[in-house]
XYZ file of C-alpha atoms in Angstrom:
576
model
C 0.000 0.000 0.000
C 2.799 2.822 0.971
C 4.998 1.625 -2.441
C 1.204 2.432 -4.590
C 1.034 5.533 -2.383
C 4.845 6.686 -3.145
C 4.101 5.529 -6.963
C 0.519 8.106 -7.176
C 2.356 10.600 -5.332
C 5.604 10.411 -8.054
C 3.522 10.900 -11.000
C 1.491 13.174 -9.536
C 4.652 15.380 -8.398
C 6.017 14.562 -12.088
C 7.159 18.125 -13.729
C 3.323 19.564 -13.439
C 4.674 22.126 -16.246
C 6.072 19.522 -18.592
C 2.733 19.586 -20.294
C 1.167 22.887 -19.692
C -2.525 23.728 -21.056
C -2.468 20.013 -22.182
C -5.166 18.996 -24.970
C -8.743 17.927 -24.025
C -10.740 15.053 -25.724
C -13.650 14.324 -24.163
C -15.556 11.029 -25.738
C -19.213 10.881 -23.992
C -21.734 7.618 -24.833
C -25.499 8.528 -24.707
C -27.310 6.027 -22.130
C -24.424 3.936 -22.110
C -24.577 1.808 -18.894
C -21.800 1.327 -16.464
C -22.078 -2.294 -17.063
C -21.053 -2.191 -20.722
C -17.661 -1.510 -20.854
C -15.169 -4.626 -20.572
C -13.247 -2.468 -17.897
C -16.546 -2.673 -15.882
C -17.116 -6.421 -16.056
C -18.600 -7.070 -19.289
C -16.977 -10.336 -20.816
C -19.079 -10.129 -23.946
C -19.215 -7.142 -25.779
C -15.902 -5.973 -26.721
C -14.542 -2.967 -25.934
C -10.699 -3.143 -26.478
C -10.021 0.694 -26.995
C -12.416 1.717 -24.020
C -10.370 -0.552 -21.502
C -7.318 0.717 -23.136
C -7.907 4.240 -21.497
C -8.661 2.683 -18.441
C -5.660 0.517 -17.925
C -3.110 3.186 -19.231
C -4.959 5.622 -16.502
C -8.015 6.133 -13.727
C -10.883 4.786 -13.533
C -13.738 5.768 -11.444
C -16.446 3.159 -10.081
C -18.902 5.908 -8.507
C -18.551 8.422 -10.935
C -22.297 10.024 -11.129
C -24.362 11.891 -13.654
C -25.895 15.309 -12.196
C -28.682 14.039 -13.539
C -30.317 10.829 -15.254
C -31.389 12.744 -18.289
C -29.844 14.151 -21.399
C -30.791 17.851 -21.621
C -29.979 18.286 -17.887
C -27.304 16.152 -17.530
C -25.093 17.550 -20.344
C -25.915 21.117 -19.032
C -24.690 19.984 -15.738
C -21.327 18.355 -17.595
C -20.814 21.772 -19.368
C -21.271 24.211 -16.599
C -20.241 22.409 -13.605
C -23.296 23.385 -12.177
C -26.574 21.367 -10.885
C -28.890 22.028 -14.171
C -31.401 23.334 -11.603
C -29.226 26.450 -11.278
C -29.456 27.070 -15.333
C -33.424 26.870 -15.426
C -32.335 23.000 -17.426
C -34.564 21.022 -15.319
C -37.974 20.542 -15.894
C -41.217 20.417 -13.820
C -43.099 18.659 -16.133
C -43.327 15.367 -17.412
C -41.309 15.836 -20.243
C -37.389 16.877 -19.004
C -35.678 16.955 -22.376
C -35.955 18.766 -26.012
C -37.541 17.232 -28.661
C -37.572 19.776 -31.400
C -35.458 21.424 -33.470
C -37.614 24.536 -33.285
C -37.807 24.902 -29.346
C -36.969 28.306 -27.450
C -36.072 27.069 -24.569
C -31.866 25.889 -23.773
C -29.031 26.263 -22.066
C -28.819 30.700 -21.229
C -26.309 32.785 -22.580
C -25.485 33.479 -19.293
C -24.533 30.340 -18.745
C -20.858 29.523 -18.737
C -18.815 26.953 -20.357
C -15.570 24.796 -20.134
C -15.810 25.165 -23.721
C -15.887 29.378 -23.416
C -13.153 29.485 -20.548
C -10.724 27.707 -22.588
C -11.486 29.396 -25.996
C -10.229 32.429 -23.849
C -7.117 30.518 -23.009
C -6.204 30.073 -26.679
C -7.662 26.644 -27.130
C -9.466 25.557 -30.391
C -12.634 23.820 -29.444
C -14.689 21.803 -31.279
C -17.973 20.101 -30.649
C -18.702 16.571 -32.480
C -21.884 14.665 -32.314
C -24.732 15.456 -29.986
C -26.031 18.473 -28.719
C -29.374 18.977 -27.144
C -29.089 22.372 -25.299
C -31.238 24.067 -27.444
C -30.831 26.573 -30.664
C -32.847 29.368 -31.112
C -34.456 31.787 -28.920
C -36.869 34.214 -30.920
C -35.812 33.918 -34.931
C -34.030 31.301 -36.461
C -30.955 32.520 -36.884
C -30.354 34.019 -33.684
C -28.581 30.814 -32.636
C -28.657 31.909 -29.102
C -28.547 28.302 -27.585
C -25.950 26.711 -30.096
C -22.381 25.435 -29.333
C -20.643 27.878 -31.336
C -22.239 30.456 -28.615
C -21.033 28.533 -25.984
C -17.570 28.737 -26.586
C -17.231 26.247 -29.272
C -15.409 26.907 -32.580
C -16.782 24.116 -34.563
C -20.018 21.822 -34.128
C -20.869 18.840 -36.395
C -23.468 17.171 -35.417
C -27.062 17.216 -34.277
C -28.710 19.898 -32.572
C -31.422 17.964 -30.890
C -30.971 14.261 -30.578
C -31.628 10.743 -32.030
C -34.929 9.739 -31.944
C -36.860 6.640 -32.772
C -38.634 8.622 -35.155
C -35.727 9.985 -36.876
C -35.118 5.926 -38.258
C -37.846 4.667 -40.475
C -39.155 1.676 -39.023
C -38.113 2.213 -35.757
C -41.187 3.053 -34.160
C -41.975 6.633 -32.200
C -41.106 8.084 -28.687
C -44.585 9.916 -28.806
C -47.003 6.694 -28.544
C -48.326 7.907 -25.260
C -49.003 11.657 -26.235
C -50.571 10.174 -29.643
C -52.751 7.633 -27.417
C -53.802 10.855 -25.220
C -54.550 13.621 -28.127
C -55.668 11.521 -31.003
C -57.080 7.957 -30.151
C -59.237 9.138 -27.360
C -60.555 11.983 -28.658
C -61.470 9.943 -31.739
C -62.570 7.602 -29.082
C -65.005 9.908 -27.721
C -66.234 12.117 -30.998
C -67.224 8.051 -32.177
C -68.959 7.159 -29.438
C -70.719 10.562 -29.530
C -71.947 9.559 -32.727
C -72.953 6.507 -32.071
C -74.832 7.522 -29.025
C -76.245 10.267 -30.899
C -77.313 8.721 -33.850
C -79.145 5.979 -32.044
C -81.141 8.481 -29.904
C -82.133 9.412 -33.545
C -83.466 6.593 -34.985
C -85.039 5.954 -31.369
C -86.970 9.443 -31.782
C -85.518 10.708 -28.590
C -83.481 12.980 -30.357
C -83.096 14.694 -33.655
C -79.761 15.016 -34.840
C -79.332 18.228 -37.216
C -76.952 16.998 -40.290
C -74.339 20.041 -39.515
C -73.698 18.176 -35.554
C -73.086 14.855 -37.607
C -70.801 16.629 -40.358
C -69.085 18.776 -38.074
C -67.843 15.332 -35.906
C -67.162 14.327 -39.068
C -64.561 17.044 -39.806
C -63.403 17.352 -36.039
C -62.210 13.260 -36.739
C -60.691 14.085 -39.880
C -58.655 17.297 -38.661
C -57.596 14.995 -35.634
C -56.303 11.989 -37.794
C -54.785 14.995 -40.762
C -53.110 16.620 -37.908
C -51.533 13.486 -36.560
C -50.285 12.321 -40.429
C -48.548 15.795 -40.949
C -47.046 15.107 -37.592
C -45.396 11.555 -38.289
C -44.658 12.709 -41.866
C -42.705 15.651 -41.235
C -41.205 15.450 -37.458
C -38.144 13.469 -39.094
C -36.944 16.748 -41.892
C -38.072 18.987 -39.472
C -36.288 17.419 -36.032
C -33.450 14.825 -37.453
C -31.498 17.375 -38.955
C -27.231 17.259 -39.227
C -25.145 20.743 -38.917
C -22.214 22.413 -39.562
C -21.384 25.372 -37.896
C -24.941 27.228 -38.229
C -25.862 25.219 -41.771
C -28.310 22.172 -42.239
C -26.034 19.749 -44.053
C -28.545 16.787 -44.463
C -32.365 17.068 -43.491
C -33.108 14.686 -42.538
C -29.747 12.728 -41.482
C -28.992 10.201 -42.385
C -27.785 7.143 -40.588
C -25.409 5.651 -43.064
C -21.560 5.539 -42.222
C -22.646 8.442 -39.796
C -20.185 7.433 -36.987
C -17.568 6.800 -39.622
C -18.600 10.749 -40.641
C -18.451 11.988 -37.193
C -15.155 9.825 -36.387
C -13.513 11.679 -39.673
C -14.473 14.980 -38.744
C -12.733 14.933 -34.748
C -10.012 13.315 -36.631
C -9.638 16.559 -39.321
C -9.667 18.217 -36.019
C -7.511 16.586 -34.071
C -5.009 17.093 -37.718
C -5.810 21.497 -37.772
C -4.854 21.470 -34.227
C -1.540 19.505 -33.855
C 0.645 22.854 -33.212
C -1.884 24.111 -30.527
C -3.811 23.317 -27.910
C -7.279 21.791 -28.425
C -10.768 20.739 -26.777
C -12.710 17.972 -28.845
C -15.833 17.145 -27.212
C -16.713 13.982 -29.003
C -20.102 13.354 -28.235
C -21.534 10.270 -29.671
C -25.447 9.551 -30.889
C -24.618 6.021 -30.119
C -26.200 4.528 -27.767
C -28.931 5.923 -28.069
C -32.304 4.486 -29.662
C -32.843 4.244 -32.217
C -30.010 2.131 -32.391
C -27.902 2.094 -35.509
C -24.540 0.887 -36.495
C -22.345 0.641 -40.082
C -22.375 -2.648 -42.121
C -18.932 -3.826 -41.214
C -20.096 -4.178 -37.494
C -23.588 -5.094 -38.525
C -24.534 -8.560 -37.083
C -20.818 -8.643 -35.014
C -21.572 -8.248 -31.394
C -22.715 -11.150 -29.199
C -25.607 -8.520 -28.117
C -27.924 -7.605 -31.388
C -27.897 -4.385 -32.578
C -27.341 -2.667 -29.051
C -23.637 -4.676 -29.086
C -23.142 -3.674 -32.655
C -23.281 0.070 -31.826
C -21.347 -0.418 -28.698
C -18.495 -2.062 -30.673
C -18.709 0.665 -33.403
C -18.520 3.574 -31.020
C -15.384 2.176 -29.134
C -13.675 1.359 -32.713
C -14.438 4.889 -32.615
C -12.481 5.739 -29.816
C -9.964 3.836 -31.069
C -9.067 5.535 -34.237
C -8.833 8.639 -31.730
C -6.389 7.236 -29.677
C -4.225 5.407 -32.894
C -4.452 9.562 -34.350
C -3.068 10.487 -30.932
C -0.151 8.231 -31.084
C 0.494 8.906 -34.787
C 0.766 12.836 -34.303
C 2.546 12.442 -31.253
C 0.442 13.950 -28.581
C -0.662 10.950 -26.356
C 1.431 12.689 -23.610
C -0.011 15.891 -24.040
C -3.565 14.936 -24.262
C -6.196 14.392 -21.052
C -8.644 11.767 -22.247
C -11.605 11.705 -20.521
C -14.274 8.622 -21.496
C -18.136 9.172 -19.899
C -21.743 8.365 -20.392
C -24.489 11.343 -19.797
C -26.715 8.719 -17.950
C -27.372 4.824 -16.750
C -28.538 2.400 -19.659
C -32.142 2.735 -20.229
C -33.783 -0.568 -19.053
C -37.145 0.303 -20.623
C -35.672 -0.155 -23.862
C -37.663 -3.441 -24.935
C -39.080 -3.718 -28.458
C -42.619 -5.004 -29.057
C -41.107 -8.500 -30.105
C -38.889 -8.507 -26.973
C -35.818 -7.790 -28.532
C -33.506 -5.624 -25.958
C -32.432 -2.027 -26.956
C -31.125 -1.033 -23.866
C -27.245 -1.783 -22.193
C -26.537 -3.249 -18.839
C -26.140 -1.295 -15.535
C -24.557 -3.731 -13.852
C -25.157 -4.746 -10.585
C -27.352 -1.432 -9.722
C -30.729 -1.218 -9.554
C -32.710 1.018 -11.631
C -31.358 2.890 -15.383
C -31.995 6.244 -16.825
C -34.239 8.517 -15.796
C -34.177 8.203 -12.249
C -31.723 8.201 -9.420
C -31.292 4.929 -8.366
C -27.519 4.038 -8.700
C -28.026 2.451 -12.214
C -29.449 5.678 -13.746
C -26.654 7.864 -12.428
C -23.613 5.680 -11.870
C -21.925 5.929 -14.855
C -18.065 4.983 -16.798
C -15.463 7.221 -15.420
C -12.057 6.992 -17.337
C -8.815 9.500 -17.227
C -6.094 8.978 -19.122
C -2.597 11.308 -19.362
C -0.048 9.343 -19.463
C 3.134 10.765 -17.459
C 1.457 12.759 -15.075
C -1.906 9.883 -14.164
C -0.816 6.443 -12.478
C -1.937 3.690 -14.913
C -4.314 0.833 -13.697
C -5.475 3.223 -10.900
C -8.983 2.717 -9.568
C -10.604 5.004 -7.318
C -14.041 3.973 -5.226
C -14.598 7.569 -4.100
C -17.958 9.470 -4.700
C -17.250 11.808 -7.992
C -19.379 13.398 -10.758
C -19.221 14.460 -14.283
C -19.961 18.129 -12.814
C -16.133 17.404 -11.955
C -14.388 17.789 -15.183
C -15.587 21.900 -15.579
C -13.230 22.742 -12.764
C -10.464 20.437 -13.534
C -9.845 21.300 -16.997
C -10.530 24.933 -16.373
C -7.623 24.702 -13.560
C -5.311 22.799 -16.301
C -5.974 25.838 -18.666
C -4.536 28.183 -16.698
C -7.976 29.708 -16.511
C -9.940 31.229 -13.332
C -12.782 29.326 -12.344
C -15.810 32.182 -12.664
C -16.586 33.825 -8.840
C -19.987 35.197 -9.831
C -21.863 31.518 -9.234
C -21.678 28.529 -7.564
C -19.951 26.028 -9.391
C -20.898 22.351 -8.066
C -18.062 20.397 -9.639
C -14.156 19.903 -7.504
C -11.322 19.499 -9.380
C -10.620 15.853 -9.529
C -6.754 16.662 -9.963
C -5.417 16.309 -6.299
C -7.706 12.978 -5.895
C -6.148 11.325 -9.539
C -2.830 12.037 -8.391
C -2.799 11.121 -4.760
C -3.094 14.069 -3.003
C -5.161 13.192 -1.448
C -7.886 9.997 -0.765
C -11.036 11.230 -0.024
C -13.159 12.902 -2.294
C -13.911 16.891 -2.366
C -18.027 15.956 -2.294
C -19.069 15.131 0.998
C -22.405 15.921 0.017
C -24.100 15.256 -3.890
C -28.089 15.765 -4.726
C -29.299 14.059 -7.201
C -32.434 15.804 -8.586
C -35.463 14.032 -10.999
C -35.887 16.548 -13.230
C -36.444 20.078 -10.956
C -37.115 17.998 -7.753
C -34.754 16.981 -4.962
C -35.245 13.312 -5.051
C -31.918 11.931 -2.633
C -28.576 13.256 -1.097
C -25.682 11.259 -1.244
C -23.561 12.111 2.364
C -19.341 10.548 2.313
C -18.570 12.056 6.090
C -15.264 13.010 6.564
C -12.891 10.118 7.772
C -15.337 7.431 6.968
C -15.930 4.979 4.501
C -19.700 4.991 4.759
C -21.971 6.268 1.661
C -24.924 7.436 2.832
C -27.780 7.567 0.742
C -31.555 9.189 1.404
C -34.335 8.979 -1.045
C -37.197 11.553 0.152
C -39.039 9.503 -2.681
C -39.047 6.784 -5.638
C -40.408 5.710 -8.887
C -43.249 3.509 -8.691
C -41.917 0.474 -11.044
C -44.307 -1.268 -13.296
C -44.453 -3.858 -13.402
C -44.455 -4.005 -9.424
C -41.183 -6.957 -10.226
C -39.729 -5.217 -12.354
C -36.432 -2.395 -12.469
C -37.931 -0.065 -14.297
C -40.966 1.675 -15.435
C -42.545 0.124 -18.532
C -45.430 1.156 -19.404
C -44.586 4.913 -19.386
C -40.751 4.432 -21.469
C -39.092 6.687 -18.626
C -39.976 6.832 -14.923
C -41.639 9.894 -13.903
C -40.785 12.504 -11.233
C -44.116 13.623 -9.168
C -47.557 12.695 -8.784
C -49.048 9.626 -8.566
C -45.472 8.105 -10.478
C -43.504 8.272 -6.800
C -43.495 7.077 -3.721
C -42.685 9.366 -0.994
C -40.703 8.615 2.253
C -40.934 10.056 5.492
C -38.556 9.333 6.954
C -36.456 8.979 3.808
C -35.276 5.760 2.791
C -31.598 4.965 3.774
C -28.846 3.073 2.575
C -25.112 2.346 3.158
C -23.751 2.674 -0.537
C -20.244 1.555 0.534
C -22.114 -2.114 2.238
C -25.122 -2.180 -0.389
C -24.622 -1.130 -3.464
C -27.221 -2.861 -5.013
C -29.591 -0.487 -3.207
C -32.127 -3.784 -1.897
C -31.773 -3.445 2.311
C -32.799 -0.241 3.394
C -32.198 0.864 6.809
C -33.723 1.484 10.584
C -33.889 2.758 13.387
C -33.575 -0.670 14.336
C -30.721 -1.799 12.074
C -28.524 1.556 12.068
C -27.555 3.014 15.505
C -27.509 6.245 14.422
C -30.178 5.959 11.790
C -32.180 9.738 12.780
C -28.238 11.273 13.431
C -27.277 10.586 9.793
C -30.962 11.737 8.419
C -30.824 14.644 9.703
C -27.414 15.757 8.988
C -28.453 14.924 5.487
C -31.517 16.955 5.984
C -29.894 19.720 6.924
C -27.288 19.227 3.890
C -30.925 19.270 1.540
C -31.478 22.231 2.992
C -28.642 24.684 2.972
C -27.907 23.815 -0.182
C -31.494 24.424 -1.370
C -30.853 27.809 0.154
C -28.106 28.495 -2.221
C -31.027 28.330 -5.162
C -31.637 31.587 -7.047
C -34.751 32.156 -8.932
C -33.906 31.683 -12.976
C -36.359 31.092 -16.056
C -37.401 27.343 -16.828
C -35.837 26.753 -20.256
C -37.927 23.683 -19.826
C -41.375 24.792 -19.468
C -44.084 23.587 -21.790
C -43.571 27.109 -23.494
C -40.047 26.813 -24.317
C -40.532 22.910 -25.149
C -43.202 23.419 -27.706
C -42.550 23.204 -31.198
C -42.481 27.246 -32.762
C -42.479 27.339 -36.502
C -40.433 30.806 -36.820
C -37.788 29.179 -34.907
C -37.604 26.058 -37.498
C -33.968 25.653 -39.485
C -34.733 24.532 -42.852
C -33.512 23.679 -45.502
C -30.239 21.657 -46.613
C -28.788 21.250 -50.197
C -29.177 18.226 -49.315
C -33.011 18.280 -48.512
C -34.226 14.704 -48.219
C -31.150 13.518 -48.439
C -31.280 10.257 -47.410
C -30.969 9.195 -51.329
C -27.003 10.224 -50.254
C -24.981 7.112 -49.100
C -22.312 8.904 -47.468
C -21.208 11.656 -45.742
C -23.462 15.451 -46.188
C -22.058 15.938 -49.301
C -23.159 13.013 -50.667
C -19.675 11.517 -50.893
C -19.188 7.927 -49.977
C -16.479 6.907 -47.732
């Protein structure tokens, strides 16, 4: 133990200036479970390049999401800030974007790791998925797009990938389309019905225009719903460069091959100075896609496929690294946004979702599968290789640790969540900066994760939990995604408690009667819940049903390209 001490403590004491501003690449999976990786246990999918980062550096096994969803996860990853402080958590059902032609996003105000080290003299590029928004009032003000948030370049999608943006793939909106088009047709039929027959029964006369104007209400309902499945995938599944449609709508072939070649073009402009590439991949993501040389490869269907594809991915990165000579000079930094999402089940039972592991629970709420996510750091000469840390971190970390490497000033006007994870990768010291974390469900406060100081207890408190349906089952079905409030949860006074550290799993909660100290350690944590609700300002709710609805004079159109999925290749039409 004191020869691995002296060995983190020599590389971290290892000429701190030999690499000064060192290049960024940050490679982030969308719902990517912890359990996929090979460096987290997996034995079947294979992930070669992935576990390459994490045996030539650190790897994290509680690294946590600020949040279990995309929109206010990845604003928490940017800012280093809880996504309740940016107005990016919602109070509705719905907690992410899902048009291209939404106001809401992430506020100018708002600022970046991306904008601090543009100001440092970094080139910055954004690759892959977005989903912070666009547009605020026209639709070119571009008020919520990367290249206002510091970056130089974005390629990539603006919102995200949807089932609907794959033919045949099915939709994400079968519940709203149940609730807004087959009951009301449900009810105008059954009003006719009933209507008609108190008609012929001479109970009622039914004037023709009553009859004709059901008629018409039916027809506008079932009209409005075919303009809706017809044109959400031009409109919403768009690829950009810069501020240009490319290809609208995108398509899927050789697109991580596209994306790949662009970082990599990057990665070749930037050799002579220092760079941030946020690589941030569509895969995993449903609906699930993957080239035809790893079609049909993976011992997991089309969820392994893409898995394989994306770390292939990552390990062209890493091969351009080595080639250009800047492995030693580059901080790589591999992450997911959120837990796997379990609800992922096709009709025919085919599973689109990854693994979590062990933990109980997946995307979407705040169980340890849905936030526990891959944590790897690699830098070789100044990072101990094969190290593995236990302690509590979260991917509101990395904004204050790259910032620091800059040479940048961390902003003293907010609150910024995130600790630098420097002192704790090289050995300075053991025990994480976060004694507390919240983890929120969408705007809410749903538990409060408590490390105390000189102990190796994790405390855990949920003040409440998704109902899971079925009642057996880890996740909730029926709905897609679990839900936040109402009648979804179940709330807990006192809160439910576990020891992290002794149950990770998350199945024996505790007592009063099997913890000593069980009403000592709730309400320390209660206390914790509330000073740090205290430190809550007031902001707008980018995510309110106003900013999430669909405007029309906010809609980017049109490509070159328009309908270009008769293009096998990359926006230009060019194949690879």
């Amino acid at each position: 133990m004191k020869m691995l001490l002296l060995l983190m403590l020599f590389y971290g004491s290892v000429n701190s200036d030999a690499v000064s501003k060192p290049n960024i690449i940050i490679a982030m999976a969308d719902d990517l479970g912890i359990g996929d990786p090979g460096c987290y246990g997996n034995t079947t999918l294979r992930t070669p390049n992935i576990d390459r980062i994490a045996k030539g550096g650190v790897k994290f096994t509680q690294h946590l999401a600020a949040s279990p969803l995309c929109t206010p996860s990845r604003a928490a990853f940017l800012t280093g800030r809880y996504p309740i402080r940016s107005g990016m958590a919602s109070r509705s059902k719905v907690g992410v974007f899902l048009f291209s032609a939404s106001s809401g996003g992430l506020p100018t105000n708002e600022i970046t790791f991306a904008k601090l080290l543009k100001n440092q003299g970094y080139s910055t590029a954004l690759i892959g998925k977005w989903h912070l928004g666009i547009n605020c009032n026209s639709r070119d003000d571009f008020c919520h797009h990367p290249l206002n948030h510091g970056f130089d370049h974005f390629y990539g999608l603006p919102v995200t990938n949807l089932r609907d943006c794959k033919p045949g793939s099915g939709t994400v909106f079968t519940t709203a389309i149940h609730m807004f088009v087959f009951i009301p047709l449900q009810i105008v039929g059954i009003a006719l019905v009933t209507l008609e027959a108190l008609n012929c029964l001479g109970l009622f006369r039914l004037p023709h225009w009553v009859f004709f104007s059901c008629l018409l209400l039916a027809a506008t309902i079932i009209g409005l719903l075919a303009c809706f499945l017809h044109f959400f995938r031009p409109l919403n599944c768009i690829l950009m460069r810069n501020h240009e449609v490319v290809q609208q709508p995108m398509s899927y072939d050789n697109l991580t091959q596209r994306l790949t070649r662009e970082a990599l073009k990057f990665i070749n402009r930037n050799t002579g100075t220092p760079f941030l590439l946020f690589l941030s991949y569509i895969h995993v993501h449903t609906a699930l896609f993957s080239s035809k040389e790893f079609v049909g490869k993976s011992k997991h269907g089309i969820y392994g496929d893409a898995v394989e594809e994306m770390d292939w991915s990552i390990g062209q990165i890493l091969k351009a690294l080595d080639k250009k000579k800047l492995t030693n000079k580059t901080l790589v930094y591999f992450t997911s946004d959120q837990g796997a999402h379990i609800e992922e089940v096709t009709d025919k039972g085919d599973i689109h979702g990854g693994s979590n592991g062990i933990y109980k629970g997946g995307k979407a709420n705040n169980w340890e599968g849905g936030i526990r996510v891959p944590g790897l750091l690699r830098w070789p000469g100044v990072l101990q290789p094969g190290t593995v840390i236990d302690e509590p971190t979260s991917n509101m970390d990395l904004f204050p640790t790259i910032v620091k490497l800059a040479g940048a000033a961390l902003p003293e006007d907010r609150v910024i969540d995130g600790r630098d994870l420097m002192p704790l990768l090289q050995g300075k010291i053991l025990q994480s900066e976060h004694e507390f974390l919240f983890h929120y469900c969408n705007a809410y406060l749903n538990a409060v994760r408590w490390h105390p100081r000189n102990s190796t207890s994790i405390w855990k408190a949920f003040f409440f939990t998704p109902k899971f349906k079925p009642d057996d089952s880890n996740g909730c079905f029926p709905t897609h995604v679990c839900f936040c409030n109402g009648h979804y949860v179940t709330r807990h006074n006192p809160p439910l408690l576990f020891d992290i550290s002794k149950d990770p799993k998350e199945r024996h909660p505790l007592t009063s009667k099997t913890e000593n100290h069980f009403h000592e350690i709730l309400r320390v944590m209660q206390e914790a819940a509330d000073n740090h609700t205290k430190t809550l300002s007031a902001v707008p709710n980018q995510l309110s049903w106003g900013n999430l609805l669909w405007k029309p004079w906010l809609q980017l159109c049109c490509s070159s390209s328009y309908l270009s999925l008769a293009n096998n290749g990359d926006d230009n039409g060019h194949a690879y």
